[in-house]
Amino acid sequence: MDVWGLVLVLGLLESPCLCQGHGRHPLPVLWIMPLTEETGRSNITAEVLPAVQLALHHLSKQPAPLGNYKLDLHFVDSKCDNAKALKAFFDAMYHGPKYFMVFGGVCPSITSTIAQSLEEWNLVQLSFATTAPTLANKRKYPNFFRTVPSDSVVNPGVVRFLRHYGWSRVATLTKDDPKFSEVRADLIELLKNADIQTASAEAFSHDPCSSVKKLKDHDVRIVIGQFDARSAVKVFCCAYKLDMFGRKHQWIIPTWYQDRWWSDTSSTNCTTQNVLAALEGSISVGIETLSSSSVRGISGRTPQEYEQEYELRRRQKGLGFSRFHGFAYDGVWVVAKALTRVMEVLRYRDRYNLHRNLTTSEREVGQMIWEAMDETQFFGVTGQVKFQKGERVGTVIFSQYQDGREVKVGEYGASADKLKFTNIVKFKGAEPPKDRTIVHFQRRRISLIHYSTLTLVTILCMITASALLFVIIKCRRYWIMDVSSACLDSLVILGSLLSYSFIIVFGLDGSLVSDNVFETLCSVRSWILTVGFTMTFGPLFARTWSNYVYMRKKVLPNQILTVCCVLLVDLCILICWQVLDPLRRRVEEHSSEADPDGRDFAIRPFLECCESMHLSMWLTAVYAHKTLLLFFGCFLAWEMRHVRIPGLNDSRYINLSMCNVGIMSILGLVLAELTRDQPNAQFCTMALIIIICNTSTLGLLFVPKLIILRTDPDKCFQFTQNQMGKKRESEIEKEVTDDSDDSGDSSSEISETPVSPSHLDALQSENQRLIMQLSELDHELEDITMQLQDTDELSHPAAQERFVENLINVGSSADVSGKEKCRTLPAGSSANWDLMDDINSPELIQRRLSLQLPILHHAYLLSIGGLDASCTSPVDSPCASPQYRSVPSSHRVMVTGV
């Protein structure tokens, strides 16, 4: 083959050894390398051969003690086959000469097999091209050294680079190959020790697109890749299609030394421009193959001078480039220095030892070589050559793809654990990308404008309700207030005030109060709303229940007791809830949302809510009680829908109010659950329902009464007992009517008037007062009659006119008292009826007639001409007069004011 022909030209196989220098002590070294090209890669042996020859040439120019020895490199072809490599190794060891060391090794499987058996052969191996991380296990490979750093040596540099930019969440994308899997395992362990989260560790065999898609689904921003250049083209093609590049993402990949590796897109359906677009800005990490320092090394040359000589030799022979040539050059120097040191020690022993015929054992020589290798340290063309437990401490180089080419931006020294930037790292955005989607927690709160507006409306409603309460208390003895029970009306208004105050308390969230205050408000809300509803709906329910029972059984239940019983049930539930399982503040987080302004962060709304361990149980108890009360109250309102009791109560408006409260309560509960995750909508809905429900209830109950009061403003504060009695009697005389013209059973009957006990007491007291007034008028009449005995005073016309006016006034008063007395009284007032029977007894009537007839006869004779001025006594027979006419006995009936 062509490469091997070049090797023949170099004279590699002309002798069993590749040696330089004459007259120097030879040091046999076994060089195991493959001579055939490995699939997918060039022949490393041919590519590094110029570097090895150059190192041997430079060694021959060195002074003693290095100049006293020459390296005899005996070449063995491993062919990258385990069986053939082992056979070749055993043949070389059998046929000799006695080798001091093993040099080389490329194929990981062959290198690991031979290195594992070196301890028994008392040999030490130095490799310059095997980077497998498994060979760093010194328990398994104690006699293995290498000048090329392990693939995993870049991992500490990667971790240091991540920490520099504050990235604490990354993901790995690895090709399913043992070489890359070992690097990933070591990296994950280092990330764990550095408190960097590995969000995902994906691996692929052929098509990486599914793995890249998983990384995107996990919202991964920083991706660390371990794959070869051929797979890299596929990876970045997938990244381009999935939009996993640009200012939001950062790729960290290995360094590949092939020129323009991204141009081979034959295995993908992307163009070179697509791959370059996705690759732009990515960071490549690799070991430093040639030092950038200008310091002259052990050979007396700078790395740049060495590179020029190597390139000259390589091009002269027409050989390819290998990134391992510098490590091969420094490897030759390591072997030479270590063996030279051992040889010098052995020669010193042989010269000064008393027992000169005592030879050193092979094991002892092998141990001396191992120690010399471990202590070797110098500055070579690849930088500082130093071993730590057989591993080369190298320098990690960071490069960035900028405008389609690699630009070195920094380096990491493992020995000093220091990251130094040599160029500007360019990012697509104004700042480095975030390692995750930054989540900004946003409280879902109530709009301050909505809260202020509804609070103002609520305060106005509370002021109006307070004014109504003042009117109720001030006019509590007015007949329209007394009939509708001012005490229950006051409870309705107080319940409405509590419900109104719930709006103000409900709008206070965590943005306005502290967490402790918010937790206290949780319990306050439940108490206010529950008790406020009961105090508003309870009196309405009690009145409707009272009317319903009276219509059926003619028995009036105690309305106050009914309200207290309903309220007692609420208090028992609330007290048990507060003591056994109080409400606590809980933060409920929702799914993240994209920033509406397109910025590189997400918004995660959270909601503050009140919750207890057994919240559903307590809510079930409260809802069950309220539901039963609402349905039963609405049923009673429906049953009493056609009953109207004018003047004595406002049953029609009460029924409407109960239906209004029931419908609004159910509507409010449903809307509150539907808007549970939207506090602004929930607050507005709850506030409007409470305002509408309570305001309409107060309007239905009290606006009709205020209209009645408005007809005579003085009645609200100045209403005499006499006027109260007249008003009540005029209302009592009205018949209970049916306000519906339907042909139903309930509309075809006339309902009786249910009168409450307070109404009966008022009517009875008024009746007794009127009877007492009638007695007083009787006494006044008797006094006036006695005054009429003085007839002289009536002889003058002026006196007669005054006397007639007095009689007319007395008569009108008597007429009023008689009408008052003759009103029909309600059933059950038997004591008042007995008193009236005594007053209207025949004896008292005869007495009134005996007193009133002469007075009225005398008073009216002047107007009809039956008495002239000469008459002196009204009790005497009337004087003869032409105007006097006799009246038939059948017409002699006088209607008095009784």
Coordinates of C-alpha atoms in Angstrom, one line a residue, residues 431-836:
E431 CA -25.4 38.2 27.5
P432 CA -24.5 34.5 27.8
P433 CA -27.5 32.2 27.4
K434 CA -29.3 31.0 30.5
D435 CA -28.9 27.5 31.6
R436 CA -32.7 27.1 31.8
T437 CA -35.8 29.0 31.1
I438 CA -35.7 31.6 33.9
V439 CA -39.1 31.4 35.6
H440 CA -40.4 34.7 37.1
F441 CA -43.0 34.0 39.7
Q442 CA -45.9 36.3 39.3
R443 CA -48.7 36.6 41.9
R444 CA -52.1 36.4 40.4
R445 CA -53.7 39.4 42.2
I446 CA -56.7 41.5 42.1
S447 CA -56.5 44.6 40.0
L448 CA -56.1 47.7 42.2
I449 CA -58.5 49.6 40.0
H450 CA -61.2 47.0 40.3
Y451 CA -60.6 46.7 44.0
S452 CA -60.8 50.4 44.5
T453 CA -63.9 50.8 42.4
L454 CA -65.9 48.0 43.9
T455 CA -64.8 49.0 47.4
L456 CA -66.1 52.5 46.8
V457 CA -69.4 51.1 45.6
T458 CA -69.5 48.8 48.6
I459 CA -68.9 51.6 51.0
L460 CA -71.7 53.6 49.4
C461 CA -74.0 50.6 49.8
M462 CA -73.0 50.2 53.4
I463 CA -73.7 53.9 54.1
T464 CA -77.2 53.4 52.5
A465 CA -77.8 50.3 54.6
S466 CA -76.8 52.2 57.7
A467 CA -79.2 55.0 56.9
L468 CA -82.0 52.4 56.5
L469 CA -81.1 51.0 59.8
F470 CA -81.3 54.4 61.4
V471 CA -84.8 54.9 59.9
I472 CA -85.9 51.5 61.1
I473 CA -84.8 52.3 64.6
K474 CA -86.2 55.8 64.6
C475 CA -89.6 54.9 63.2
R476 CA -89.8 51.5 64.9
R477 CA -93.2 52.4 66.4
Y478 CA -94.7 53.6 63.2
W479 CA -97.4 51.2 62.0
I480 CA -95.7 50.1 58.8
M481 CA -92.4 49.4 60.7
D482 CA -94.2 47.8 63.6
V483 CA -96.2 45.4 61.4
S484 CA -93.1 44.2 59.5
S485 CA -91.2 43.7 62.7
A486 CA -88.4 46.2 63.0
C487 CA -86.2 43.7 64.9
L488 CA -86.1 41.3 61.9
D489 CA -85.6 44.2 59.5
S490 CA -82.6 45.3 61.5
L491 CA -81.1 41.8 61.3
V492 CA -81.5 41.8 57.5
I493 CA -79.6 45.1 57.3
L494 CA -76.9 43.9 59.7
G495 CA -76.5 40.8 57.6
S496 CA -76.2 42.9 54.5
L497 CA -73.5 45.0 56.2
L498 CA -71.5 41.9 57.0
S499 CA -71.9 40.7 53.4
Y500 CA -70.8 44.0 52.1
S501 CA -67.7 44.0 54.4
F502 CA -66.8 40.6 52.9
I503 CA -66.0 42.3 49.6
I504 CA -63.4 44.6 51.3
V505 CA -61.8 41.7 53.2
F506 CA -61.9 39.4 50.2
G507 CA -59.9 41.8 48.0
L508 CA -56.9 41.9 50.4
D509 CA -54.3 39.5 48.9
G510 CA -50.6 38.9 49.6
S511 CA -49.6 42.0 47.7
L512 CA -51.3 44.2 50.2
V513 CA -50.9 42.3 53.5
S514 CA -48.3 40.0 55.0
D515 CA -48.6 36.3 55.1
N516 CA -49.7 36.1 58.7
V517 CA -52.4 38.7 58.1
F518 CA -53.6 36.9 55.0
E519 CA -53.8 33.6 57.0
T520 CA -55.9 35.4 59.6
L521 CA -58.1 36.9 56.9
C522 CA -58.9 33.3 55.7
S523 CA -60.9 32.6 58.9
V524 CA -62.4 36.1 59.0
R525 CA -63.7 35.7 55.5
S526 CA -65.4 32.4 56.2
W527 CA -67.1 33.8 59.4
I528 CA -68.2 37.1 57.7
L529 CA -69.7 35.4 54.7
T530 CA -71.4 32.6 56.5
V531 CA -72.9 34.7 59.3
G532 CA -73.8 37.5 57.0
F533 CA -75.7 35.2 54.7
T534 CA -77.6 33.7 57.6
M535 CA -78.5 37.1 59.1
T536 CA -79.8 38.3 55.7
F537 CA -81.7 35.2 54.7
G538 CA -82.7 34.0 58.1
P539 CA -85.3 36.7 58.9
L540 CA -86.8 36.3 55.4
F541 CA -87.1 32.6 56.0
A542 CA -88.5 33.1 59.4
R543 CA -91.3 35.5 58.2
T544 CA -92.2 33.2 55.3
W545 CA -92.3 30.2 57.6
S546 CA -94.4 32.0 60.1
N547 CA -97.0 33.1 57.5
Y548 CA -97.0 29.6 56.0
V549 CA -97.6 27.9 59.4
Y550 CA -100.3 30.4 60.3
M551 CA -102.2 29.9 57.1
R552 CA -102.2 26.1 57.7
K553 CA -102.5 25.8 61.5
K554 CA -103.6 29.3 62.8
V555 CA -100.5 29.2 65.0
L556 CA -97.8 31.9 64.9
P557 CA -94.2 30.5 65.4
N558 CA -91.6 32.6 67.2
Q559 CA -89.7 34.3 64.3
I560 CA -86.7 35.4 66.4
L561 CA -86.3 31.8 67.7
T562 CA -86.3 30.5 64.1
V563 CA -83.5 32.9 63.2
C564 CA -81.5 32.0 66.3
C565 CA -81.8 28.3 65.5
V566 CA -80.5 28.8 61.9
L567 CA -77.7 31.0 63.2
L568 CA -76.8 28.5 65.9
V569 CA -76.1 25.8 63.3
D570 CA -73.7 28.1 61.4
L571 CA -71.9 29.0 64.6
C572 CA -71.5 25.3 65.6
I573 CA -69.9 24.5 62.2
L574 CA -67.6 27.5 62.2
I575 CA -66.4 27.0 65.7
C576 CA -65.6 23.3 65.1
W577 CA -63.9 24.2 61.9
Q578 CA -61.8 26.9 63.5
V579 CA -60.7 24.8 66.5
L580 CA -60.2 21.4 64.8
D581 CA -58.9 22.3 61.3
P582 CA -58.3 26.1 60.8
L583 CA -57.7 27.6 57.4
R584 CA -54.1 28.1 56.4
R585 CA -52.4 30.1 53.7
R586 CA -51.2 27.9 50.7
V587 CA -49.4 28.9 47.5
E588 CA -50.6 27.2 44.4
E589 CA -48.3 27.3 41.4
H590 CA -49.6 27.0 37.9
S591 CA -47.9 26.0 34.6
S592 CA -45.3 28.3 33.1
E593 CA -46.3 30.7 30.4
A594 CA -44.2 32.4 27.8
D595 CA -43.3 36.0 28.3
P596 CA -45.7 38.1 26.3
D597 CA -42.9 40.5 25.3
G598 CA -40.8 37.6 23.9
R599 CA -38.0 37.9 26.5
D600 CA -35.9 34.9 27.4
F601 CA -37.8 33.9 30.5
A602 CA -41.1 32.3 31.4
I603 CA -43.8 33.5 33.8
R604 CA -45.1 31.1 36.4
P605 CA -48.2 32.5 38.0
F606 CA -49.0 31.5 41.6
L607 CA -52.1 32.0 43.6
E608 CA -52.5 32.4 47.3
C609 CA -55.5 30.5 48.7
C610 CA -56.9 29.4 52.0
E611 CA -56.9 25.7 52.6
S612 CA -57.2 23.2 55.5
M613 CA -56.6 19.5 55.7
H614 CA -60.3 18.6 55.5
L615 CA -61.6 21.6 53.6
S616 CA -64.0 19.6 51.4
M617 CA -65.7 18.1 54.5
W618 CA -66.3 21.5 56.1
L619 CA -67.5 23.1 52.9
T620 CA -69.8 20.1 52.4
A621 CA -71.3 20.8 55.8
V622 CA -71.7 24.5 55.2
Y623 CA -73.1 24.0 51.7
A624 CA -75.5 21.3 52.8
H625 CA -76.9 23.6 55.5
K626 CA -77.3 26.6 53.2
T627 CA -78.7 24.5 50.4
L628 CA -81.4 23.0 52.5
L629 CA -82.2 26.4 53.9
L630 CA -82.3 27.9 50.4
F631 CA -84.4 25.2 48.8
F632 CA -86.9 25.1 51.7
G633 CA -87.1 28.9 51.7
C634 CA -87.7 29.0 48.0
F635 CA -90.3 26.3 48.3
L636 CA -92.2 28.3 51.0
A637 CA -91.9 31.4 48.8
W638 CA -93.4 29.6 45.9
E639 CA -96.3 28.3 48.0
M640 CA -97.0 31.8 49.3
R641 CA -96.6 33.4 45.9
H642 CA -100.3 34.3 45.5
V643 CA -100.9 35.5 49.1
R644 CA -100.8 39.2 49.7
I645 CA -101.6 40.8 53.1
P646 CA -102.0 44.5 52.6
G647 CA -101.2 46.7 55.5
L648 CA -100.1 44.1 57.9
N649 CA -96.9 42.7 56.3
D650 CA -94.8 42.7 53.1
S651 CA -95.1 39.1 52.3
R652 CA -94.9 39.6 48.6
Y653 CA -91.6 41.4 48.7
I654 CA -90.3 38.9 51.2
N655 CA -91.0 36.1 48.8
L656 CA -89.3 38.0 46.0
S657 CA -86.3 38.7 48.2
M658 CA -86.0 35.0 49.1
C659 CA -86.0 33.9 45.5
N660 CA -83.5 36.7 44.7
V661 CA -81.1 35.5 47.5
G662 CA -81.5 31.9 46.5
I663 CA -80.8 32.4 42.8
M664 CA -77.9 34.8 43.4
S665 CA -76.3 32.5 46.0
I666 CA -76.3 29.5 43.6
L667 CA -75.0 31.7 40.7
G668 CA -72.3 33.1 42.9
L669 CA -71.1 29.7 44.0
V670 CA -70.9 28.4 40.5
L671 CA -69.1 31.4 39.2
A672 CA -66.7 31.4 42.1
E673 CA -65.7 27.8 41.3
L674 CA -65.3 28.5 37.6
T675 CA -63.1 31.5 38.2
R676 CA -61.1 29.9 41.0
D677 CA -57.8 30.3 39.1
Q678 CA -58.5 33.9 38.1
P679 CA -58.7 36.0 41.3
N680 CA -59.5 39.2 39.4
A681 CA -62.5 37.7 37.7
Q682 CA -63.5 35.9 40.9
F683 CA -63.4 39.0 43.0
C684 CA -65.4 41.1 40.5
T685 CA -68.0 38.3 40.1
M686 CA -68.4 37.8 43.9
A687 CA -68.5 41.5 44.6
L688 CA -71.1 42.3 42.0
I689 CA -73.3 39.3 43.0
I690 CA -73.1 40.4 46.7
I691 CA -73.8 44.0 45.9
I692 CA -76.7 43.2 43.5
C693 CA -78.2 40.5 45.8
N694 CA -78.1 42.6 49.0
T695 CA -79.0 45.9 47.4
S696 CA -82.0 44.4 45.6
T697 CA -83.1 42.6 48.8
L698 CA -83.0 45.9 50.8
G699 CA -84.8 47.7 48.0
L700 CA -87.6 45.1 47.9
L701 CA -88.1 45.2 51.6
F702 CA -87.7 48.9 52.4
V703 CA -88.4 51.0 49.3
P704 CA -92.1 50.4 49.5
K705 CA -92.1 51.4 53.2
L706 CA -90.0 54.5 52.4
I707 CA -92.5 55.5 49.8
I708 CA -95.4 55.3 52.3
L709 CA -93.3 57.3 54.8
R710 CA -92.6 59.9 52.1
T711 CA -96.3 60.7 51.6
D712 CA -96.3 62.3 55.1
P713 CA -92.8 63.0 56.4
D714 CA -94.1 64.0 59.8
K715 CA -95.4 60.5 60.4
C716 CA -91.9 59.1 60.7
F717 CA -91.1 61.1 63.8
Q718 CA -94.5 62.5 65.0
F719 CA -97.4 60.1 64.9
T720 CA -100.0 60.3 67.6
Q721 CA -101.7 57.3 69.2
N722 CA -105.1 58.5 67.8
Q723 CA -103.7 58.6 64.3
M724 CA -102.1 55.2 64.8
G725 CA -105.4 53.8 65.9
K726 CA -107.2 55.2 62.9
K727 CA -104.6 53.9 60.5
R728 CA -104.6 50.5 61.9
E729 CA -108.4 50.3 62.0
S730 CA -108.7 51.4 58.4
E731 CA -106.1 48.8 57.3
I732 CA -107.8 46.0 59.4
E733 CA -111.1 46.7 57.7
K734 CA -109.5 45.9 54.4
E735 CA -110.1 42.4 53.2
V736 CA -107.2 40.1 52.4
T737 CA -107.2 39.7 48.7
D738 CA -105.6 37.5 46.1
D739 CA -103.3 39.3 43.7
S740 CA -103.6 36.7 41.0
D741 CA -106.4 36.1 38.6
D742 CA -105.4 32.6 37.7
S743 CA -107.9 29.8 38.0
G744 CA -105.7 27.7 40.4
D745 CA -106.8 26.4 43.7
S746 CA -104.7 28.9 45.6
S747 CA -106.0 31.8 43.6
S748 CA -109.7 30.9 43.9
E749 CA -109.8 31.3 47.7
I750 CA -109.6 34.4 49.8
S751 CA -106.9 34.2 52.3
E752 CA -107.5 35.0 55.9
T753 CA -105.5 37.8 57.5
P754 CA -102.8 36.4 59.7
V755 CA -102.1 38.9 62.4
S756 CA -99.0 38.6 64.5
P757 CA -99.1 38.7 68.4
S758 CA -97.5 42.1 68.4
H759 CA -100.2 43.4 66.1
L760 CA -102.9 42.0 68.3
D761 CA -101.4 43.6 71.4
A762 CA -101.3 47.0 69.7
L763 CA -104.9 46.8 68.6
Q764 CA -106.1 45.7 72.0
S765 CA -104.3 48.6 73.8
E766 CA -105.7 51.0 71.3
N767 CA -109.2 49.7 71.8
Q768 CA -108.9 50.1 75.6
R769 CA -107.6 53.6 75.2
L770 CA -110.6 54.6 73.1
I771 CA -113.0 53.1 75.7
M772 CA -111.4 55.2 78.4
Q773 CA -111.7 58.3 76.2
L774 CA -115.4 57.6 75.7
S775 CA -115.9 57.5 79.5
E776 CA -114.1 60.8 79.9
L777 CA -116.4 62.4 77.3
D778 CA -119.4 61.1 79.3
H779 CA -118.1 62.9 82.4
E780 CA -117.6 66.1 80.3
L781 CA -121.2 65.9 79.1
E782 CA -122.5 65.6 82.6
D783 CA -120.5 68.6 83.7
I784 CA -121.9 70.7 80.8
T785 CA -125.4 69.6 81.6
M786 CA -125.0 70.8 85.2
Q787 CA -123.8 74.1 83.9
L788 CA -127.0 74.5 81.8
Q789 CA -129.0 74.9 85.0
D790 CA -128.0 78.5 85.0
T791 CA -130.5 79.7 82.4
D792 CA -129.8 83.3 82.9
E793 CA -126.6 83.0 80.9
L794 CA -128.6 81.8 77.9
S795 CA -130.9 84.8 77.7
H796 CA -128.3 86.8 75.8
P797 CA -127.6 85.9 72.2
A798 CA -123.8 86.0 72.5
A799 CA -123.9 83.6 75.4
Q800 CA -126.2 81.3 73.5
E801 CA -123.9 81.3 70.5
R802 CA -120.9 80.3 72.7
F803 CA -123.0 77.6 74.3
V804 CA -124.0 76.2 71.0
E805 CA -120.4 76.1 69.8
N806 CA -119.4 74.2 73.0
L807 CA -122.2 71.7 72.4
I808 CA -121.1 71.2 68.8
N809 CA -117.5 70.5 69.8
V810 CA -118.7 68.1 72.5
G811 CA -120.9 66.4 69.9
S812 CA -118.2 66.1 67.4
S813 CA -115.9 64.6 70.1
A814 CA -118.6 62.2 71.1
D815 CA -119.2 61.3 67.5
V816 CA -115.5 60.5 67.0
S817 CA -115.4 58.5 70.2
G818 CA -118.5 56.6 69.2
K819 CA -117.1 55.7 65.9
E820 CA -113.9 54.6 67.5
K821 CA -115.8 52.5 69.9
C822 CA -118.0 50.8 67.4
R823 CA -115.1 49.5 65.3
T824 CA -114.9 45.7 64.9
L825 CA -112.2 44.3 67.1
P826 CA -110.1 41.2 66.4
A827 CA -111.1 37.9 67.9
G828 CA -109.6 37.1 71.2
S829 CA -110.2 40.4 73.0
S830 CA -113.0 39.2 75.3
A831 CA -112.0 41.5 78.2
N832 CA -112.4 44.6 76.0
W833 CA -115.8 43.4 74.8
D834 CA -117.0 43.1 78.4
L835 CA -116.0 46.7 79.1
M836 CA -117.9 47.9 76.1

